[in-house]
């Protein structure tokens, strides 16, 4: 099937995307899907009916639909860890039963949500000025991204996020906090992550050094309740979740507590509702009208078929500044794998490198390469119809115009003739030719655009769930396990071994020459 797709791609090498619009007046509508008040337009790509049919056949052959049902039904699709994958249960607000090993998990999920809501309200009303979420990876990126995204809904205490083991992170954060009115949330699924545990201990010591009691100042969010108890955090302040919630899929449950404290339980529920709506769409819509499926297939056409190995996520929404970082973990930790479920080598490329920055900032940084570099970078634009600053409507109009201009420019490009026209009169002869060539844009560069009414909690929920399901579909088609992350282990093991060598407690004998040289230079310059 991949060979068929590659043949289709080769036959389209010379074809311009613009020509597709000229041939088909309905192209924009036919190569778009709508869901939950959002429009995903993928018409500015090389997709045509034949390619679409082949991509859909790929999804059918990979059994996307039955495997999707298996996920929602609590089957242990995380095969290397023997776990179900049920972050969807965390937003299943109507409480319809979800069975894991024959037990309905929903009463527990909803009870935990209820407890979170009570505590969040209590904290919001308590005079706490600062909440510091200490976590990393999935225990940081989601709530941090969401809290920034929903700034207009933020009416609770200030929220800070400390993740890096670099002492600069916590030191800079603590400088902003009043020890008497600061609350710490230790967010760690395992409660063993070295960065988080180190930062949590520093926070504990800081409170004590400021003459404050630590009692009532710490909350734990973890699957490892025993470890949380070892920290002396009372049960009422521990919020657990099961091993069927992956770290990078966990912002919907207890890991989202900081965000809930920031925006309040009602808005947090709206976020969950948005995710739940996207779940219903993903389960019910036919593959060709299914937004996560189409986003996945377009991505795979670009990456696995056309060989464009990176994709840029470009939100024209400043408050989605951390979305690219969030998606880096979601997509790259999930689908950056070289072996399939059965342990065989993948025969196609794994998931792409995901990167990006909000527009319009990116335009003044790396868009040069996107437009004229030799690599093609498929771009995923997103923009709201409405900003949250009605008095600054002209800003929003400029933002939208820039977003649309970029996808148009990427597609159209500028021919040598057009470029000559731009410099005619300023230069002549060979110099005109040379100058014109610098102003050529190859064009024919693909992009998708996601448009939504406004970035509110429900919309954010839809967007996050959209990307989660996209990752699922890509994983199913690649036949990999999107829910483990063995690739992060080796570095952690080596860091543990290197610790005593960095401190000088142990010799670096046996290490490679480069590592020894680096250790020596570092120790000489401490
Ligand atoms: O980097 C690996 C990882 O396990 C991520 O998957 C996870 O989100 C992060 O570390 C943090 O883990 P924990 O929540 O257990 O501290």
Coordinates of C-alpha atoms and ligand atoms in Angstrom, one line a residue:
X1 CA 0.0 0.0 0.0
X2 CA 2.9 2.4 0.8
X3 CA 4.3 1.6 -2.7
X4 CA 1.0 2.5 -4.3
X5 CA 1.0 5.8 -2.4
X6 CA 4.6 6.4 -3.4
X7 CA 3.6 5.8 -7.1
X8 CA 0.8 8.3 -6.7
X9 CA 3.1 10.8 -5.2
X10 CA 5.7 10.3 -8.1
X11 CA 3.0 10.9 -10.6
X12 CA 2.1 14.2 -9.0
X13 CA 5.6 15.6 -8.6
X14 CA 5.2 18.3 -11.2
X15 CA 1.6 19.2 -10.4
X16 CA 0.9 22.5 -8.8
X17 CA -1.6 22.7 -5.9
X18 CA -3.1 25.8 -7.4
X19 CA -4.0 23.8 -10.5
X20 CA -6.2 21.6 -8.4
X21 CA -8.2 24.6 -7.4
X22 CA -8.5 25.6 -11.0
X23 CA -9.8 22.2 -11.9
X24 CA -12.4 21.9 -9.1
X25 CA -14.5 24.8 -7.9
X26 CA -15.5 22.8 -4.9
X27 CA -12.0 21.8 -3.9
X28 CA -11.9 23.8 -0.7
X29 CA -15.1 22.4 0.7
X30 CA -14.4 18.8 -0.5
X31 CA -11.0 18.8 1.1
X32 CA -12.1 20.1 4.5
X33 CA -13.9 18.7 7.5
X34 CA -15.9 20.3 10.2
X35 CA -16.4 19.2 13.8
X36 CA -17.4 20.8 17.0
X37 CA -17.6 24.3 15.4
X38 CA -14.1 23.9 14.0
X39 CA -13.0 23.8 10.3
X40 CA -10.0 21.8 9.2
X41 CA -9.0 22.9 5.6
X42 CA -6.5 20.6 4.0
X43 CA -7.2 21.7 0.4
X44 CA -3.8 23.5 0.1
X45 CA -2.1 20.1 -0.2
X46 CA -1.4 17.7 -3.1
X47 CA -4.3 15.5 -2.0
X48 CA -6.8 14.6 -4.7
X49 CA -9.6 12.0 -4.9
X50 CA -7.3 9.2 -5.9
X51 CA -4.7 9.9 -3.1
X52 CA -7.5 10.3 -0.6
X53 CA -9.0 7.0 -1.6
X54 CA -5.6 5.3 -1.2
X55 CA -5.0 6.9 2.2
X56 CA -8.5 5.9 3.4
X57 CA -7.8 2.3 2.2
X58 CA -4.6 2.4 4.3
X59 CA -6.6 3.4 7.3
X60 CA -9.2 0.7 6.6
X61 CA -6.5 -2.0 6.1
X62 CA -4.8 -0.9 9.4
X63 CA -8.2 -1.5 11.1
X64 CA -8.4 2.0 12.5
X65 CA -12.1 1.7 13.3
X66 CA -12.0 -1.5 15.3
X67 CA -8.8 -0.5 17.1
X68 CA -10.4 2.8 18.0
X69 CA -13.3 0.9 19.5
X70 CA -10.9 -1.3 21.4
X71 CA -9.2 1.7 22.9
X72 CA -12.5 3.3 24.0
X73 CA -13.7 -0.1 25.4
X74 CA -10.7 -0.5 27.7
X75 CA -8.7 -3.2 25.8
X76 CA -5.0 -3.3 26.7
X77 CA -3.8 -1.7 23.6
X78 CA -0.6 -0.5 25.3
X79 CA 0.8 -4.0 24.7
X80 CA 4.4 -3.6 25.9
X81 CA 3.1 -2.4 29.3
X82 CA 0.0 -4.5 29.4
X83 CA -2.3 -1.4 30.0
X84 CA -5.5 0.0 28.7
X85 CA -5.4 3.5 27.3
X86 CA -8.3 5.4 28.7
X87 CA -7.6 9.1 29.1
X88 CA -11.0 9.4 27.3
X89 CA -12.6 8.1 30.5
X90 CA -11.3 11.2 32.4
X91 CA -13.6 13.4 30.2
X92 CA -16.5 11.0 30.0
X93 CA -18.7 13.5 31.9
X94 CA -22.0 11.6 31.4
X95 CA -20.5 8.7 33.3
X96 CA -21.4 5.9 30.8
X97 CA -19.7 2.8 32.1
X98 CA -16.1 2.1 31.0
X99 CA -14.8 -1.3 31.9
X100 CA -11.3 -2.2 32.8
X101 CA -10.9 -5.9 33.6
X102 CA -14.6 -6.1 34.1
X103 CA -14.8 -3.1 36.6
X104 CA -16.5 0.2 35.7
X105 CA -13.9 2.9 36.3
X106 CA -16.3 5.8 36.0
X107 CA -17.5 6.1 39.6
X108 CA -13.9 6.5 40.7
X109 CA -13.1 8.9 37.9
X110 CA -16.1 11.1 38.7
X111 CA -15.5 10.9 42.5
X112 CA -11.9 12.1 42.0
X113 CA -13.1 14.9 39.7
X114 CA -15.6 15.9 42.4
X115 CA -12.8 16.0 45.1
X116 CA -10.6 18.1 42.8
X117 CA -13.4 20.5 42.4
X118 CA -14.1 20.9 46.1
X119 CA -10.4 21.4 46.8
X120 CA -9.9 23.8 43.9
X121 CA -12.8 26.0 45.1
X122 CA -11.4 25.9 48.6
X123 CA -8.0 27.0 47.4
X124 CA -9.5 29.7 45.2
X125 CA -11.4 31.1 48.2
X126 CA -8.5 30.7 50.7
X127 CA -6.2 33.6 50.2
X128 CA -3.6 31.5 48.5
X129 CA -1.8 33.8 46.1
X130 CA 0.5 31.5 44.3
X131 CA 0.2 27.8 43.2
X132 CA 3.4 26.2 42.0
X133 CA 3.0 23.0 39.9
X134 CA 6.1 20.9 40.2
X135 CA 6.2 18.3 37.4
X136 CA 7.8 17.5 34.1
X137 CA 6.8 16.1 30.7
X138 CA 3.2 15.2 30.8
X139 CA 2.9 16.4 34.4
X140 CA 3.8 19.9 33.3
X141 CA 3.3 20.6 29.6
X142 CA -0.5 20.0 29.5
X143 CA -1.6 22.1 32.5
X144 CA 1.0 24.8 31.7
X145 CA -0.1 25.0 28.0
X146 CA -3.7 25.0 29.1
X147 CA -3.3 27.6 31.8
X148 CA -1.6 30.0 29.3
X149 CA -4.1 29.3 26.6
X150 CA -7.0 30.1 28.9
X151 CA -5.6 33.3 30.4
X152 CA -8.8 35.2 29.8
X153 CA -10.6 32.7 32.0
X154 CA -8.0 32.8 34.8
X155 CA -9.6 34.2 37.9
X156 CA -7.8 32.1 40.5
X157 CA -4.4 32.5 42.2
X158 CA -1.3 32.9 40.1
X159 CA 0.0 29.6 38.7
X160 CA 3.6 28.8 38.2
X161 CA 5.1 25.8 36.6
X162 CA 8.5 24.4 37.6
X163 CA 9.8 21.5 35.6
X164 CA 13.6 21.7 34.9
X165 CA 16.1 20.2 37.3
X166 CA 18.2 23.3 36.5
X167 CA 18.0 25.1 39.8
X168 CA 17.4 28.3 37.8
X169 CA 13.8 27.2 37.2
X170 CA 12.7 26.9 40.8
X171 CA 14.9 29.7 42.1
X172 CA 13.4 32.2 39.6
X173 CA 9.9 31.0 40.4
X174 CA 10.3 31.1 44.2
X175 CA 11.4 34.7 43.9
X176 CA 7.9 35.6 42.7
X177 CA 6.1 33.8 45.5
X178 CA 5.1 34.8 49.0
X179 CA 6.1 31.8 51.3
X180 CA 3.1 32.5 53.6
X181 CA 0.5 32.1 50.8
X182 CA 2.1 29.7 48.3
X183 CA 0.9 26.2 47.7
X184 CA 2.9 23.5 45.9
X185 CA 1.4 20.7 43.8
X186 CA 3.8 17.8 43.2
X187 CA 2.6 16.3 39.9
X188 CA 4.2 13.0 39.1
X189 CA 2.5 9.9 37.8
X190 CA 5.3 7.8 39.2
X191 CA 6.4 10.0 42.1
X192 CA 10.0 8.9 41.3
X193 CA 11.0 11.3 38.6
X194 CA 14.3 12.8 39.6
X195 CA 13.6 16.3 38.4
X196 CA 10.3 16.6 40.2
X197 CA 11.4 15.0 43.4
X198 CA 14.5 17.3 43.5
X199 CA 12.4 20.4 42.9
X200 CA 9.8 19.3 45.4
X201 CA 12.4 18.8 48.1
X202 CA 13.9 22.3 47.3
X203 CA 10.4 23.8 47.7
X204 CA 9.9 22.0 51.0
X205 CA 13.3 23.3 52.3
X206 CA 12.5 26.8 51.0
X207 CA 9.2 26.9 53.1
X208 CA 11.1 25.7 56.2
X209 CA 13.9 28.2 55.6
X210 CA 11.3 31.0 55.5
X211 CA 9.9 29.8 58.9
X212 CA 6.7 28.4 57.4
X213 CA 5.0 25.2 58.2
X214 CA 4.9 22.7 55.4
X215 CA 1.6 21.3 56.7
X216 CA -1.2 21.8 54.3
X217 CA 1.1 23.4 51.7
X218 CA 1.6 20.3 49.5
X219 CA -0.8 18.4 47.3
X220 CA 0.2 15.3 45.4
X221 CA -1.1 14.1 42.0
X222 CA 0.1 10.6 41.3
X223 CA -0.6 7.0 40.5
X224 CA 1.8 6.0 43.2
X225 CA -0.1 6.8 46.3
X226 CA 2.3 4.9 48.6
X227 CA 5.2 7.2 47.6
X228 CA 3.0 10.3 48.1
X229 CA 2.2 9.0 51.5
X230 CA 5.9 8.6 52.3
X231 CA 6.2 12.4 51.8
X232 CA 3.7 12.8 54.6
X233 CA 1.0 14.3 52.4
X234 CA -2.4 13.4 53.9
X235 CA -4.7 11.2 51.8
X236 CA -7.2 14.0 51.4
X237 CA -4.6 16.0 49.5
X238 CA -3.5 13.1 47.2
X239 CA -5.3 12.7 43.9
X240 CA -4.7 9.4 42.2
X241 CA -5.1 8.2 38.7
X242 CA -4.7 4.7 37.2
X243 CA -2.0 3.3 35.0
X244 CA -4.3 3.5 32.0
X245 CA -3.7 7.3 31.9
X246 CA -0.4 7.9 30.1
X247 CA 1.6 10.9 31.3
X248 CA 1.3 12.9 28.1
X249 CA -2.5 12.2 28.0
X250 CA -3.1 13.2 31.7
X251 CA -4.1 16.8 31.7
X252 CA -7.8 15.8 31.8
X253 CA -7.5 14.3 35.3
X254 CA -5.7 15.2 38.5
X255 CA -2.7 16.5 36.6
X256 CA -5.0 19.3 35.4
X257 CA -5.5 20.5 39.0
X258 CA -3.4 23.6 38.6
X259 CA -5.3 24.6 35.5
X260 CA -8.6 23.9 37.4
X261 CA -7.5 26.2 40.2
X262 CA -6.6 28.9 37.7
X263 CA -9.8 28.9 35.7
X264 CA -12.3 27.3 38.1
X265 CA -14.1 24.0 38.1
X266 CA -16.9 25.1 35.7
X267 CA -14.5 26.2 33.0
X268 CA -12.4 23.0 33.6
X269 CA -15.6 21.0 33.0
X270 CA -16.1 22.9 29.7
X271 CA -12.6 21.9 28.7
X272 CA -13.5 18.3 29.5
X273 CA -16.8 18.6 27.5
X274 CA -14.8 19.8 24.5
X275 CA -12.6 16.7 24.7
X276 CA -15.7 14.6 25.1
X277 CA -17.3 16.1 22.0
X278 CA -14.2 15.3 19.9
X279 CA -14.3 11.8 21.2
X280 CA -17.9 11.4 20.0
X281 CA -17.0 12.8 16.6
X282 CA -13.9 10.5 16.4
X283 CA -16.0 7.5 17.2
X284 CA -19.0 8.3 15.0
X285 CA -17.9 10.2 11.9
X286 CA -17.1 8.2 8.8
X287 CA -13.3 8.1 8.2
X288 CA -13.4 10.5 5.3
X289 CA -15.3 13.1 7.4
X290 CA -13.4 12.4 10.6
X291 CA -11.2 15.3 11.6
X292 CA -8.5 13.3 13.6
X293 CA -8.4 10.7 10.9
X294 CA -8.0 13.2 8.1
X295 CA -5.4 15.2 10.1
X296 CA -3.5 11.9 10.6
X297 CA -3.7 10.9 6.9
X298 CA -2.6 14.3 5.6
X299 CA 0.4 14.1 8.0
X300 CA 1.3 10.6 6.9
X301 CA 1.0 11.6 3.2
X302 CA 3.6 14.3 3.9
X303 CA 5.9 12.4 6.2
X304 CA 5.8 8.7 5.3
X305 CA 4.9 9.1 1.6
X306 CA 6.5 12.4 0.4
X307 CA 9.4 12.2 2.9
X308 CA 8.9 15.6 4.5
X309 CA 10.3 14.6 7.9
X310 CA 9.3 17.6 10.0
X311 CA 6.0 19.5 10.5
X312 CA 5.6 23.0 11.8
X313 CA 2.6 23.8 14.1
X314 CA 1.9 27.5 13.8
X315 CA -0.9 28.8 16.0
X316 CA -1.9 32.3 15.1
X317 CA -3.0 32.5 18.7
X318 CA -0.4 33.9 21.1
X319 CA -1.9 32.1 24.0
X320 CA -1.2 28.8 22.3
X321 CA 2.5 29.6 22.6
X322 CA 3.2 26.3 24.5
X323 CA 1.0 24.2 22.2
X324 CA 4.0 23.2 19.9
X325 CA 6.0 22.1 23.0
X326 CA 2.9 20.1 24.3
X327 CA 2.5 18.5 20.9
X328 CA 6.2 17.7 20.7
X329 CA 5.8 15.3 23.7
X330 CA 2.4 14.1 22.6
X331 CA 3.4 13.2 19.0
X332 CA 7.1 12.5 19.3
X333 CA 7.1 10.5 22.6
X334 CA 4.1 8.6 21.2
X335 CA 5.1 7.9 17.6
X336 CA 8.9 8.3 17.6
X337 CA 9.5 4.6 17.5
X338 CA 11.5 2.3 15.3
X339 CA 9.8 -1.0 15.9
X340 CA 6.3 -2.2 15.3
X341 CA 4.0 -3.9 17.9
X342 CA 5.6 -7.3 17.2
X343 CA 9.1 -6.0 17.6
X344 CA 10.0 -5.9 13.9
X345 CA 11.7 -2.9 12.4
X346 CA 9.4 -0.3 10.9
X347 CA 9.4 -0.3 7.1
X348 CA 8.4 3.3 6.9
X349 CA 9.6 6.4 8.7
X350 CA 8.4 6.9 12.3
X351 CA 6.4 10.0 13.3
X352 CA 7.8 13.4 12.3
X353 CA 9.8 16.0 14.1
X354 CA 7.2 18.5 15.4
X355 CA 8.1 22.1 16.0
X356 CA 6.7 25.6 15.9
X357 CA 6.1 29.0 17.3
X358 CA 3.1 31.2 17.4
X359 CA 2.5 33.5 14.4
X360 CA 3.4 36.2 13.6
X361 CA 6.6 35.8 15.6
X362 CA 7.7 32.8 13.5
X363 CA 7.4 34.9 10.4
X364 CA 10.2 37.1 11.6
X365 CA 12.4 34.1 12.5
X366 CA 12.2 30.9 10.5
X367 CA 9.7 31.4 7.8
X368 CA 12.5 32.3 5.4
X369 CA 13.5 28.6 5.4
X370 CA 9.9 27.5 5.1
X371 CA 9.4 29.6 2.0
X372 CA 12.7 29.4 0.2
X373 CA 14.8 26.7 1.9
X374 CA 15.4 23.4 0.0
X375 CA 13.4 21.4 2.5
X376 CA 9.7 21.3 2.4
X377 CA 8.1 21.8 5.8
X378 CA 4.4 21.1 5.9
X379 CA 2.7 23.7 8.0
X380 CA -0.3 23.4 10.3
X381 CA -1.8 26.8 10.8
X382 CA -4.5 27.5 13.4
X383 CA -6.4 30.7 14.1
X384 CA -9.5 31.9 15.9
X385 CA -12.3 33.9 14.2
X386 CA -12.5 36.1 17.3
X387 CA -9.9 37.3 19.8
X388 CA -10.6 38.0 23.4
X389 CA -9.8 41.7 23.1
X390 CA -12.8 43.3 21.3
X391 CA -11.2 46.7 21.7
X392 CA -8.1 45.4 19.8
X393 CA -10.1 44.1 16.8
X394 CA -7.7 45.6 14.4
X395 CA -4.9 43.5 15.9
X396 CA -6.9 40.4 15.3
X397 CA -7.7 41.3 11.7
X398 CA -4.0 41.7 11.1
X399 CA -3.3 38.4 12.7
X400 CA -5.9 36.6 10.6
X401 CA -4.7 38.3 7.4
X402 CA -1.1 37.2 8.2
X403 CA -2.2 33.6 8.8
X404 CA -4.1 33.3 5.5
X405 CA -1.3 35.1 3.7
X406 CA 1.3 32.6 4.7
X407 CA -0.6 29.6 3.5
X408 CA -1.4 31.4 0.3
X409 CA 2.2 32.4 -0.2
X410 CA 3.4 28.8 0.5
X411 CA 1.1 27.5 -2.1
X412 CA 1.4 30.1 -4.8
X413 CA 5.1 31.1 -4.5
X414 CA 6.5 33.6 -6.9
X415 CA 7.8 32.7 -10.4
X416 CA 11.0 34.0 -11.9
X417 CA 9.0 36.2 -14.3
X418 CA 7.1 37.7 -11.4
X419 CA 10.3 38.2 -9.5
X420 CA 11.8 40.0 -12.6
X421 CA 8.8 42.3 -12.5
X422 CA 9.6 43.2 -8.9
X423 CA 13.2 44.3 -9.7
X424 CA 12.7 45.7 -13.2
X425 CA 13.7 49.3 -13.2
X426 CA 16.1 48.8 -10.3
X427 CA 18.6 46.5 -12.1
X428 CA 19.5 45.5 -15.6
X429 CA 21.0 42.6 -17.5
X430 CA 22.8 39.9 -15.5
X431 CA 22.3 41.8 -12.3
X432 CA 18.6 41.9 -12.8
X433 CA 18.6 38.2 -13.4
X434 CA 20.7 37.5 -10.3
X435 CA 18.5 39.8 -8.1
X436 CA 15.3 38.3 -9.5
X437 CA 16.5 34.7 -8.7
X438 CA 16.8 35.6 -5.0
X439 CA 13.2 36.7 -5.0
X440 CA 11.8 33.5 -6.4
X441 CA 9.5 31.5 -4.1
X442 CA 9.1 27.9 -5.3
X443 CA 5.6 27.7 -3.9
X444 CA 3.6 24.4 -4.1
X445 CA 4.3 23.9 -0.4
X446 CA 1.5 22.2 1.6
X447 CA -0.3 23.5 4.6
X448 CA -3.5 22.8 6.6
X449 CA -5.5 25.4 8.5
X450 CA -7.6 24.8 11.5
X451 CA -10.1 27.6 12.3
X452 CA -12.3 27.9 15.4
X453 CA -14.6 30.6 16.8
X454 CA -12.5 31.6 19.8
X455 CA -10.0 30.0 22.2
X456 CA -12.3 29.1 25.1
X457 CA -12.1 26.1 27.4
X458 CA -14.4 23.9 25.3
X459 CA -12.4 24.7 22.1
X460 CA -9.1 24.0 23.8
X461 CA -10.6 20.6 24.8
X462 CA -11.6 19.9 21.3
X463 CA -8.1 20.8 19.9
X464 CA -6.2 18.7 22.4
X465 CA -8.4 15.7 21.9
X466 CA -8.2 16.2 18.1
X467 CA -4.4 15.9 18.3
X468 CA -4.5 13.0 20.7
X469 CA -6.7 11.0 18.3
X470 CA -4.5 12.0 15.4
X471 CA -1.6 10.4 17.2
X472 CA -3.7 7.3 17.8
X473 CA -4.6 7.0 14.1
X474 CA -1.0 7.4 13.0
X475 CA 0.2 4.9 15.6
X476 CA -2.4 2.3 14.4
X477 CA -1.3 2.8 10.7
X478 CA 2.3 2.5 11.7
X479 CA 1.4 -0.5 13.8
X480 CA 3.4 0.8 16.7
X481 CA 2.6 1.2 20.4
X482 CA 1.9 5.0 20.8
X483 CA 1.6 4.6 24.6
X484 CA 5.0 3.5 25.9
X485 CA 8.2 5.5 25.9
X486 CA 11.2 3.2 26.3
X487 CA 13.3 5.7 24.4
X488 CA 13.6 8.0 27.4
X489 CA 15.1 5.3 29.7
X490 CA 18.7 5.0 28.6
X491 CA 19.5 8.7 29.2
X492 CA 18.0 8.5 32.6
X493 CA 20.1 5.4 33.5
X494 CA 23.3 7.0 32.3
X495 CA 22.5 10.3 34.1
X496 CA 22.2 8.4 37.4
X497 CA 25.5 6.7 36.8
X498 CA 27.2 10.0 35.8
X499 CA 26.0 11.9 38.9
X500 CA 28.8 10.7 41.2
X501 CA 31.4 11.4 38.4
X502 CA 30.1 15.0 38.0
X503 CA 30.4 15.5 41.8
X504 CA 33.9 14.0 41.8
X505 CA 32.9 11.2 44.1
X506 CA 33.7 8.6 41.5
X507 CA 36.3 8.3 38.8
X508 CA 35.2 8.5 35.1
X509 CA 37.4 5.6 34.2
X510 CA 35.7 3.3 31.6
X511 CA 33.8 6.2 30.0
X512 CA 34.5 7.2 26.4
X513 CA 37.1 9.8 25.7
X514 CA 34.7 12.6 24.9
X515 CA 32.7 12.1 28.1
X516 CA 35.9 12.0 30.1
X517 CA 37.2 15.2 28.4
X518 CA 33.9 17.0 29.1
X519 CA 33.9 15.9 32.7
X520 CA 37.5 17.1 33.1
X521 CA 36.8 20.5 31.6
X522 CA 33.7 20.9 33.7
X523 CA 35.5 20.0 36.9
X524 CA 38.3 22.4 36.1
X525 CA 35.8 25.2 35.7
X526 CA 33.4 24.7 38.5
Ligands
LIG1 O1 10.1 11.6 30.0 C1 9.5 10.4 30.3 C2 8.2 10.6 31.2 O2 8.0 9.3 31.7 C3 7.0 11.1 30.5 O3 6.4 10.2 29.7 C4 6.3 11.7 31.6 O4 5.3 12.5 31.2 C5 7.3 12.3 32.4 O5 8.5 11.5 32.3 C6 7.0 12.6 33.8 O6 6.7 11.5 34.5 P1 6.0 11.5 36.0 O7 4.7 12.1 35.8 O8 6.0 10.1 36.4 O9 6.9 12.3 36.9

